[in-house]
Coordinates of C-alpha atoms in Angstrom, one line a residue:
Chain A
M1 CA 105.5 141.7 19.7
K2 CA 105.6 140.8 23.3
E3 CA 102.7 142.2 25.4
R4 CA 104.2 145.1 27.7
E5 CA 104.3 145.3 31.4
R6 CA 101.5 147.0 33.3
W7 CA 100.7 148.4 36.3
N8 CA 99.5 146.2 39.0
S9 CA 97.2 148.8 40.6
R10 CA 96.0 152.1 40.0
F11 CA 97.3 153.5 43.6
G12 CA 100.6 151.8 43.1
L13 CA 100.8 153.7 40.0
I14 CA 99.6 156.8 41.4
L15 CA 102.3 156.5 44.3
A16 CA 105.1 155.8 41.7
M17 CA 103.7 158.9 39.6
A18 CA 104.0 160.9 42.8
G19 CA 107.4 159.5 43.8
N20 CA 108.8 160.6 40.6
A21 CA 107.2 164.3 41.1
I22 CA 108.2 164.6 44.6
G23 CA 111.9 165.2 44.8
L24 CA 114.6 167.2 46.7
G25 CA 112.9 170.4 45.3
N26 CA 109.9 170.1 47.1
F27 CA 111.7 170.4 50.6
L28 CA 114.8 172.3 49.6
R29 CA 114.0 174.3 46.8
F30 CA 110.3 175.7 47.1
P31 CA 110.8 177.2 50.7
V32 CA 114.0 179.2 49.6
Q33 CA 111.9 180.4 46.4
A34 CA 109.2 181.3 48.5
T35 CA 111.3 183.6 50.7
E36 CA 113.3 185.2 47.7
N37 CA 110.1 185.6 45.9
G38 CA 107.5 187.8 47.9
G39 CA 106.8 184.9 50.7
G40 CA 102.9 184.6 51.2
A41 CA 102.5 186.6 47.8
F42 CA 104.3 184.2 45.7
M43 CA 101.5 181.8 45.9
I44 CA 99.5 183.9 43.7
P45 CA 101.6 183.5 40.9
Y46 CA 102.4 180.0 42.0
F47 CA 98.9 178.9 42.0
T48 CA 98.2 180.4 38.7
A49 CA 100.8 178.8 37.2
F50 CA 99.6 175.8 38.4
L51 CA 96.2 176.1 37.0
L52 CA 97.3 177.6 33.7
M53 CA 100.4 175.6 32.7
A54 CA 101.4 172.7 35.3
I55 CA 98.0 170.9 35.8
P56 CA 97.4 171.1 31.7
L57 CA 100.7 169.7 31.1
M58 CA 100.4 167.0 33.4
W59 CA 97.0 165.7 31.7
V60 CA 98.8 166.1 28.3
E61 CA 101.8 164.3 29.5
W62 CA 99.7 161.3 30.9
T63 CA 97.4 161.2 28.1
I64 CA 100.4 161.5 25.3
G65 CA 102.2 158.8 27.3
R66 CA 99.0 156.6 27.4
H67 CA 98.7 157.2 23.6
G68 CA 102.4 156.3 23.0
G69 CA 101.9 153.0 25.1
K70 CA 99.0 151.9 22.5
F71 CA 102.0 151.6 19.8
H72 CA 104.4 150.2 22.3
H73 CA 105.9 153.6 22.8
G74 CA 107.4 154.5 25.9
S75 CA 109.7 157.5 25.2
L76 CA 109.4 160.6 23.5
P77 CA 110.5 159.8 20.2
G78 CA 108.0 157.4 19.8
I79 CA 105.3 158.9 21.3
F80 CA 105.8 162.2 19.0
D81 CA 105.9 159.9 16.1
A82 CA 102.9 158.4 16.9
L83 CA 101.3 161.9 17.4
W84 CA 102.1 163.6 14.1
N85 CA 103.0 161.5 10.8
N86 CA 106.2 163.4 10.2
P87 CA 109.9 162.3 9.8
I88 CA 110.9 165.1 12.0
A89 CA 108.6 164.2 15.1
K90 CA 111.0 161.3 16.5
Y91 CA 113.9 163.6 16.3
L92 CA 111.9 166.4 18.0
G93 CA 111.5 163.6 20.3
A94 CA 115.1 163.0 21.0
L95 CA 115.2 166.1 23.1
G96 CA 112.9 164.7 25.8
L97 CA 115.1 161.5 26.0
F98 CA 118.2 163.5 26.4
V99 CA 116.7 165.4 29.4
S100 CA 115.7 162.8 31.3
T101 CA 119.3 160.8 30.6
I102 CA 121.5 163.9 31.5
I103 CA 119.4 164.6 34.6
F104 CA 119.6 160.8 35.5
I105 CA 123.3 161.0 35.4
Y106 CA 123.9 164.1 38.0
Y107 CA 120.8 163.2 40.3
T108 CA 122.0 160.0 41.2
Y109 CA 124.9 161.3 42.4
I110 CA 123.0 164.3 44.3
E111 CA 121.1 161.3 45.7
S112 CA 124.0 159.6 47.2
W113 CA 124.8 162.4 49.2
T114 CA 121.7 162.3 50.9
L115 CA 122.5 158.5 51.6
G116 CA 126.1 159.7 52.9
F117 CA 124.6 161.9 55.3
A118 CA 122.0 159.7 56.7
F119 CA 124.7 157.3 57.5
F120 CA 127.0 160.4 58.7
S121 CA 124.1 161.3 61.1
I122 CA 123.2 158.2 62.7
T123 CA 126.5 157.2 63.2
K124 CA 127.3 161.3 64.6
E125 CA 130.7 161.2 62.0
Y126 CA 130.1 165.2 61.7
F127 CA 129.1 165.8 65.4
G128 CA 131.3 168.1 67.1
I129 CA 131.6 170.0 63.7
N130 CA 129.0 172.5 64.7
T131 CA 130.0 175.7 63.0
F132 CA 128.4 176.6 59.6
S133 CA 131.8 177.2 58.1
G134 CA 133.0 173.5 59.4
M135 CA 130.1 172.1 58.0
K136 CA 130.4 173.6 54.8
S137 CA 134.0 172.1 54.6
F138 CA 132.9 168.7 55.7
L139 CA 130.3 168.9 52.7
D140 CA 133.0 170.2 50.4
S141 CA 135.7 167.6 51.3
Y142 CA 133.1 164.8 50.9
Q143 CA 132.6 166.1 47.4
G144 CA 136.0 166.6 46.7
S145 CA 135.8 170.2 46.2
S146 CA 138.4 171.0 49.2
Q147 CA 140.6 169.1 51.4
G148 CA 139.3 168.9 54.8
Y149 CA 137.6 166.2 57.3
F150 CA 137.9 163.8 53.7
S151 CA 141.0 163.4 52.2
N152 CA 139.7 161.5 49.1
L153 CA 136.7 160.5 47.4
S154 CA 136.3 157.1 48.6
Y155 CA 133.1 157.5 51.1
A156 CA 131.2 159.8 48.2
Y157 CA 132.3 156.6 45.8
I158 CA 130.9 154.2 48.3
F159 CA 127.9 155.9 48.7
L160 CA 127.4 156.5 45.0
I161 CA 127.9 152.9 44.1
I162 CA 125.2 151.9 47.1
T163 CA 122.7 154.5 45.4
I164 CA 123.4 153.0 41.9
S165 CA 122.9 149.5 43.0
A166 CA 119.4 150.3 44.6
N167 CA 118.2 152.3 41.9
F168 CA 119.3 149.4 39.2
Y169 CA 118.0 146.7 41.7
L170 CA 114.7 148.3 41.2
L171 CA 114.7 149.4 37.6
Y172 CA 116.0 145.5 37.3
K173 CA 112.9 144.3 38.6
G174 CA 110.7 146.2 36.4
I175 CA 107.4 148.2 36.4
S176 CA 105.2 146.2 38.4
E177 CA 107.8 144.5 40.9
G178 CA 110.5 147.0 41.4
I179 CA 108.9 150.2 41.0
E180 CA 105.5 150.2 42.3
K181 CA 106.1 147.8 44.7
F182 CA 109.0 150.1 46.3
A183 CA 106.7 153.2 45.4
K184 CA 104.1 151.6 47.9
V185 CA 106.5 151.5 50.9
A186 CA 108.7 154.4 50.1
L187 CA 105.7 157.1 49.5
P188 CA 103.8 156.4 52.4
L189 CA 106.9 156.1 54.6
L190 CA 108.1 159.5 53.2
F191 CA 105.0 160.9 54.3
V192 CA 104.9 159.7 57.5
M193 CA 108.4 160.7 58.0
G194 CA 107.6 164.2 56.2
I195 CA 104.6 164.7 58.8
A196 CA 106.7 163.5 61.6
L197 CA 109.5 166.1 61.4
M198 CA 107.2 168.7 61.0
I199 CA 105.4 168.1 64.1
Y200 CA 108.9 168.0 65.8
V201 CA 109.7 171.3 64.1
F202 CA 106.6 172.9 65.6
Y203 CA 107.1 171.3 69.0
I204 CA 111.0 172.9 69.2
G205 CA 109.1 176.2 68.8
T206 CA 111.4 178.6 70.6
P207 CA 114.7 176.9 71.4
N208 CA 116.5 179.5 73.2
P209 CA 113.8 181.4 75.6
A210 CA 116.5 184.2 76.1
T211 CA 116.3 185.1 72.2
P212 CA 112.6 184.8 71.4
E213 CA 112.9 186.4 68.0
K214 CA 115.0 183.0 67.0
S215 CA 111.8 180.7 66.7
V216 CA 110.1 178.5 64.4
W217 CA 107.1 180.6 63.9
N218 CA 109.0 183.8 62.7
G219 CA 110.5 181.3 60.4
L220 CA 106.8 180.6 58.8
A221 CA 106.5 184.3 59.4
F222 CA 109.7 184.5 56.9
I223 CA 108.2 182.3 54.2
W224 CA 104.6 183.4 54.5
N225 CA 104.5 187.0 55.2
P226 CA 103.8 188.6 51.6
D227 CA 105.6 191.1 50.3
F228 CA 103.1 192.7 47.6
E229 CA 105.7 194.8 45.6
K230 CA 107.4 191.7 44.5
M231 CA 103.9 191.1 42.6
W232 CA 105.0 193.7 40.1
D233 CA 108.1 192.1 39.1
S234 CA 107.9 189.8 36.2
K235 CA 110.8 187.6 37.4
V236 CA 108.8 186.5 40.4
W237 CA 106.1 184.7 38.2
L238 CA 108.8 183.4 36.1
A239 CA 110.0 182.1 39.4
A240 CA 106.6 180.5 40.1
A241 CA 106.6 178.8 36.8
G242 CA 110.1 177.2 37.1
Q243 CA 109.6 175.9 40.6
L244 CA 106.2 174.2 39.1
F245 CA 108.5 173.0 36.3
F246 CA 110.8 171.1 38.6
T247 CA 108.4 169.9 41.4
L248 CA 105.8 168.1 39.3
S249 CA 108.8 166.7 36.8
V250 CA 107.0 167.9 33.7
G251 CA 109.1 168.4 30.5
M252 CA 111.1 165.0 31.3
G253 CA 109.5 162.5 29.7
T254 CA 109.3 160.7 32.8
L255 CA 105.3 161.1 33.3
Q256 CA 104.6 159.7 29.8
A257 CA 107.2 156.8 30.2
Y258 CA 105.2 155.7 33.3
A259 CA 101.7 156.6 31.6
S260 CA 103.0 154.7 28.7
Y261 CA 102.1 151.4 30.6
L262 CA 98.4 152.4 31.2
K263 CA 95.9 150.9 29.0
E264 CA 94.0 152.7 26.4
N265 CA 91.0 153.1 28.4
D266 CA 92.5 153.5 31.7
D267 CA 91.8 157.0 33.8
V268 CA 94.4 159.7 33.1
A269 CA 92.5 162.8 34.4
L270 CA 91.9 161.8 38.1
S271 CA 95.3 159.9 38.3
G272 CA 97.2 163.1 36.8
L273 CA 95.5 165.5 39.5
T274 CA 95.8 162.9 42.2
T275 CA 99.7 163.2 41.5
A276 CA 100.1 166.6 41.1
S277 CA 97.9 167.0 44.7
L278 CA 100.0 164.9 46.2
N279 CA 103.3 166.5 45.4
E280 CA 101.9 170.1 46.0
F281 CA 100.5 168.6 49.6
V282 CA 104.1 167.5 50.4
E283 CA 105.5 170.8 48.8
V284 CA 103.1 173.3 50.6
V285 CA 102.6 172.2 53.7
I286 CA 105.5 169.8 54.6
G287 CA 108.5 171.4 52.7
G288 CA 107.3 174.7 53.6
S289 CA 107.5 173.9 57.3
I290 CA 110.8 172.0 58.0
A291 CA 114.1 173.6 56.7
I292 CA 113.4 177.1 56.8
P293 CA 111.4 177.3 60.0
I294 CA 113.9 175.0 62.0
A295 CA 116.9 177.3 60.4
V296 CA 115.3 180.8 61.8
A297 CA 115.0 179.1 65.2
F298 CA 118.4 178.3 65.7
F299 CA 120.3 181.1 63.4
G300 CA 118.0 183.6 63.5
L301 CA 116.5 185.8 60.6
T302 CA 119.4 187.5 59.2
A303 CA 121.7 184.3 59.0
T304 CA 118.9 182.3 57.5
I305 CA 118.3 184.8 54.4
S306 CA 122.2 184.5 54.0
I307 CA 122.0 180.6 54.0
A308 CA 119.2 180.7 51.9
H309 CA 121.0 182.9 49.1
G310 CA 123.6 180.2 49.0
G311 CA 121.3 177.9 47.5
A312 CA 119.4 174.9 48.7
F313 CA 122.1 172.8 49.6
N314 CA 123.5 175.1 52.0
L315 CA 120.1 175.0 53.7
G316 CA 119.7 171.3 53.5
F317 CA 123.2 169.7 54.0
V318 CA 125.2 172.1 56.1
S319 CA 123.0 174.1 58.2
L320 CA 120.7 171.5 59.2
S321 CA 123.5 169.3 60.1
V322 CA 124.5 172.1 62.3
I323 CA 120.9 172.0 63.9
F324 CA 120.8 168.2 64.2
Q325 CA 123.5 168.7 66.9
E326 CA 122.1 170.8 69.1
I327 CA 118.4 168.9 69.5
P328 CA 117.6 166.0 71.6
Y329 CA 118.0 162.8 69.3
G330 CA 119.5 165.1 66.9
N331 CA 121.5 162.3 65.0
F332 CA 117.9 160.0 64.6
I333 CA 116.1 163.3 63.4
G334 CA 119.3 164.2 61.2
F335 CA 118.9 160.3 59.8
L336 CA 115.1 160.9 59.2
W337 CA 115.6 164.0 57.5
F338 CA 118.1 162.6 55.0
I339 CA 116.6 159.3 54.6
L340 CA 113.5 161.4 53.8
L341 CA 115.7 163.1 51.1
F342 CA 117.2 159.8 49.8
F343 CA 113.3 158.0 49.7
A344 CA 112.2 161.6 47.5
G345 CA 115.6 161.3 45.2
I346 CA 115.2 157.5 44.4
T347 CA 111.7 157.3 43.6
S348 CA 112.5 160.3 40.9
S349 CA 115.5 158.8 39.7
V350 CA 114.2 155.5 39.0
A351 CA 111.6 157.5 36.8
M352 CA 114.5 159.2 34.9
A353 CA 116.0 156.3 33.6
Q354 CA 112.6 154.8 32.0
P355 CA 112.4 156.6 29.0
L356 CA 116.0 155.3 28.2
I357 CA 114.9 151.8 29.2
S358 CA 111.6 151.8 27.1
F359 CA 113.5 153.0 23.9
L360 CA 116.1 150.2 24.2
K361 CA 113.7 147.8 24.5
E362 CA 111.1 148.7 21.9
Q363 CA 113.2 150.0 19.0
F364 CA 116.1 147.3 19.6
Q365 CA 113.7 144.4 20.5
I366 CA 116.8 144.0 23.3
S367 CA 115.5 141.9 26.8
H368 CA 114.8 144.2 29.8
K369 CA 117.5 143.0 31.9
R370 CA 120.1 143.8 28.9
A371 CA 118.7 147.3 28.3
V372 CA 119.1 148.1 32.3
S373 CA 122.6 146.7 32.2
Y374 CA 123.7 149.1 29.1
I375 CA 122.3 152.0 30.9
G376 CA 123.8 151.1 34.3
L377 CA 127.3 150.8 32.3
G378 CA 126.5 154.1 30.7
L379 CA 125.7 156.0 33.8
F380 CA 128.8 154.4 35.6
I381 CA 131.1 155.9 32.9
C382 CA 129.1 159.4 32.7
I383 CA 128.8 159.7 36.3
N384 CA 133.2 159.9 36.8
F385 CA 132.9 163.0 35.1
V386 CA 130.1 164.6 37.9
V387 CA 132.1 163.2 40.4
L388 CA 135.5 164.1 39.6
F389 CA 134.7 167.7 38.0
L390 CA 131.9 168.7 40.5
K391 CA 134.2 171.8 41.9
H392 CA 134.5 173.2 38.3
G393 CA 130.8 173.5 37.6
F394 CA 130.3 170.2 35.7
L395 CA 126.7 169.4 37.4
D396 CA 125.8 172.8 37.0
E397 CA 126.0 173.3 33.7
M398 CA 124.4 170.1 32.9
D399 CA 121.5 171.3 35.3
Y400 CA 121.4 174.3 33.7
W401 CA 120.8 173.2 30.0
A402 CA 119.4 169.9 30.6
G403 CA 117.4 170.1 33.8
T404 CA 116.5 173.8 33.6
F405 CA 116.2 175.3 29.8
A406 CA 115.2 172.1 27.8
L407 CA 112.4 171.1 30.1
V408 CA 110.8 174.2 29.1
V409 CA 111.4 173.6 25.2
V410 CA 110.3 169.8 25.5
A411 CA 106.9 170.9 27.4
L412 CA 106.6 173.5 24.6
L413 CA 107.2 170.9 21.9
E414 CA 104.5 168.5 23.5
V415 CA 102.0 171.0 24.3
V416 CA 101.7 172.1 20.4
I417 CA 102.3 169.0 18.8
F418 CA 99.4 167.8 21.0
A419 CA 97.1 170.8 20.6
W420 CA 98.1 171.9 17.4
I421 CA 99.3 169.0 15.1
Y422 CA 97.7 165.7 16.8
G423 CA 94.4 168.5 17.4
M424 CA 92.6 169.5 20.4
E425 CA 89.3 167.9 19.5
K426 CA 91.2 164.3 19.7
G427 CA 93.6 165.3 22.0
W428 CA 90.1 166.7 24.7
K429 CA 88.6 163.0 23.9
D430 CA 91.4 161.4 24.9
I431 CA 91.9 163.5 28.0
N432 CA 88.6 162.4 29.0
R433 CA 88.4 158.9 27.8
G434 CA 88.2 156.5 30.5
A435 CA 88.2 159.8 33.1
D436 CA 86.7 159.3 36.6
I437 CA 86.2 163.1 36.7
K438 CA 84.8 165.5 34.4
V439 CA 87.8 167.8 33.3
P440 CA 86.1 171.7 33.1
K441 CA 85.7 172.8 29.4
I442 CA 87.6 175.7 30.2
F443 CA 90.9 173.5 30.1
Y444 CA 90.2 172.8 26.3
Y445 CA 91.0 176.5 25.6
V446 CA 94.0 176.8 28.4
I447 CA 95.7 173.7 26.9
K448 CA 95.1 174.8 23.3
Y449 CA 95.9 178.8 23.8
I450 CA 97.1 179.7 27.0
T451 CA 99.7 177.1 28.1
P452 CA 101.7 177.2 24.8
L453 CA 101.8 181.0 25.2
Y454 CA 102.8 180.7 29.2
L455 CA 105.8 178.1 27.7
L456 CA 106.5 180.5 25.0
F457 CA 107.0 183.6 27.5
I458 CA 109.0 181.7 29.7
L459 CA 111.3 180.3 27.1
I460 CA 111.7 183.8 25.5
F461 CA 112.3 185.5 28.7
W462 CA 114.9 182.5 30.1
T463 CA 116.7 182.9 26.8
F464 CA 118.0 186.3 27.3
D465 CA 117.9 186.5 30.9
D466 CA 120.0 183.2 31.7
A467 CA 120.4 181.3 28.6
I468 CA 122.7 183.6 26.5
P469 CA 124.6 184.6 29.7
T470 CA 125.3 181.3 30.8
L471 CA 126.0 180.2 26.8
L472 CA 128.9 182.9 27.0
M473 CA 130.2 181.7 30.3
E474 CA 129.8 185.1 31.5
G475 CA 131.5 185.5 34.8
K476 CA 133.0 182.1 35.1
S477 CA 136.4 181.4 36.2
A478 CA 139.1 181.1 33.5
A479 CA 139.9 178.0 35.4
D480 CA 136.5 176.5 35.0
I481 CA 135.8 177.0 31.5
P482 CA 137.6 173.8 30.0
Y483 CA 135.4 171.6 32.2
L484 CA 132.4 173.7 31.2
W485 CA 133.3 172.5 27.8
G486 CA 133.6 169.2 28.8
A487 CA 130.2 169.1 30.1
R488 CA 128.9 170.7 27.2
L489 CA 130.5 168.0 24.7
L490 CA 129.4 165.1 26.7
M491 CA 125.8 166.4 26.6
F492 CA 126.1 167.0 22.9
G493 CA 128.0 163.6 22.6
I494 CA 125.1 161.8 24.3
F495 CA 122.3 164.0 22.2
L496 CA 124.1 162.7 19.0
I497 CA 124.3 159.1 20.0
L498 CA 120.5 159.3 21.1
T499 CA 119.5 160.7 17.8
W500 CA 121.7 158.1 16.0
M501 CA 120.0 155.5 17.9
I502 CA 116.8 156.9 16.8
Y503 CA 117.8 156.6 13.1
K504 CA 118.8 153.4 13.3
G505 CA 116.0 152.2 15.5
W506 CA 113.5 153.5 12.7
Q507 CA 115.3 151.7 10.0
R508 CA 114.7 148.8 11.9
N509 CA 111.2 149.2 13.1
Q510 CA 108.7 151.1 10.4
F511 CA 105.3 151.8 12.1
D512 CA 102.1 151.9 10.4
Y513 CA 100.1 153.4 12.7
K514 CA 97.0 152.8 10.9
V515 CA 97.3 149.4 11.0
Y516 CA 97.8 149.2 14.6
E517 CA 94.8 151.9 15.2
K518 CA 92.7 149.5 13.1
K519 CA 93.6 146.6 15.5
G520 CA 93.2 148.1 18.6
D521 CA 95.5 147.8 21.6
M522 CA 98.5 146.0 20.5
K523 CA 98.9 142.5 22.0
Chain B
M1 CA 110.5 192.8 57.1
E2 CA 108.5 191.9 59.9
N3 CA 110.0 189.5 62.3
S4 CA 106.6 187.9 63.8
M5 CA 103.7 186.7 61.2
N6 CA 101.1 189.2 60.5
A7 CA 97.7 188.5 59.5
S8 CA 98.3 188.7 55.8
G9 CA 101.0 185.9 56.5
F10 CA 98.7 183.8 58.3
L11 CA 95.8 184.1 55.7
F12 CA 98.3 183.4 52.7
M13 CA 99.5 180.4 54.7
A14 CA 95.9 179.1 55.7
S15 CA 94.8 179.5 52.2
A16 CA 97.5 177.8 50.6
W17 CA 97.4 175.0 53.1
T18 CA 93.7 174.4 52.8
I19 CA 93.6 174.5 49.0
V20 CA 96.4 171.8 48.8
T21 CA 94.7 169.7 51.6
V22 CA 91.4 170.0 49.8
M23 CA 92.7 169.0 46.3
L24 CA 94.3 166.2 48.0
V25 CA 91.5 164.8 50.2
Y26 CA 89.3 165.6 46.8
S27 CA 91.2 163.5 44.6
V28 CA 92.2 160.4 47.0
Y29 CA 88.5 160.3 48.1
K30 CA 87.4 159.9 44.2
V31 CA 90.2 157.8 43.8
F32 CA 89.3 155.3 46.4
K33 CA 85.5 156.0 45.2
G34 CA 86.3 155.0 41.8
K35 CA 87.9 151.6 40.7
N36 CA 91.3 150.7 42.4
K37 CA 92.4 148.4 39.7
V38 CA 94.1 149.7 36.9
E39 CA 91.7 147.9 34.2

């Protein structure tokens, strides 16, 4: 068997992993979640979930990824199979492959909006549309949800094709020559652009002295003034855990895929912590200091509350585009903002394709280029459903089941398999093998007992609170229901195909892990 | 809801920023102090 690709440097690996984790959620979702869930007091459940759930999951995912890589497995079916000697293990892993594949399909489309809006900012395409409703209509017509500024989806398709091409160029080049090299440029740039934007927002301060209540400082107050009453609401604790899931990209199979390109004795403890730290800094410091503060400075608190309730896209695409028209060099600042989001998006989306690429290469022995081409073709077919039926909730349906609910299921499966089936004794040794920091022993017990219970609690609560009403399509319009069933059919079809491929893949390759263990790292 | 930032708001912001910054500086320092190559 051919030797696997490897990361060129540890720094490149950490930047690629951080790029995977840092996404649109850091800049758009976090500030909205904080304002709606107790402001500064939100940080108490947030950091609690970070310590008891997110960091343990981060270490587990890096460790099982590296373990799977030892047996040439870079996707969850193979990784679970390597951890648990049971025929069912690989089929449980199908869910991990399903999650990253489905998210890749719709996330690429969202990412293309950021590229489109970067172009519209620098060319001042939307300048002159200076009301919230006008910009909303601009965005809706761009997405084909309503008639307005754009008469058809041609612009949406142009930027989508450019985005897909950029993604597949990087994927085609591979791990070290494509993803790692790009992350080494994109992540530092993202940092610099984020800090520059943050400083610019602070510099704006109070844009109109006649209305001193509309200021960046009051925007920060809106995010950070604590509302301790909310601490007694279990939904706030779940929202904090949910935010950490999205922001750190756990439960997707992508961290494991990247970690599978490590060697057996490479550090995972410090690298995992560094990845999480980079992500948290971008989220808590930079992400919390741009969108909401600037919105309060221009629209005031009441309007910003209503914008935030309208969701992250209203905040990021609509309200900020109105503001860019009112500030000096607004077209350039707007370009900077949307390119920042594009970089955050593309470094995440390339990671989402990686588990499927690994799976095709390793289970079917096809070349890297051929695997990437097959996935590109499949993506282009599937993404059309998302583009054409967006207004009927097609994307939201996929996002709920694959991008929200299934993440927790995958995370729970992997932590149970790791701590209780593979065994915490072996697992703890694995986490600490080659480690550059000493992981405190308390995490042995956290991973074994607390993290699974935390995840189980989230899963039970979400099942009754969200999943059952969503499954029954409560509150959905009759016109949208056929499209929602279409989204479910597409997801079910993809899941069945993946499961069938796992079956066929294992027929072709019967793994004898004991033989590999004796040989050591496979060459 | 208060419009301007109160003392608790400032305390929460300062603490959260400090925690994530210290975490970042510590981990990046350890990475650079350690071996850079993945070997």
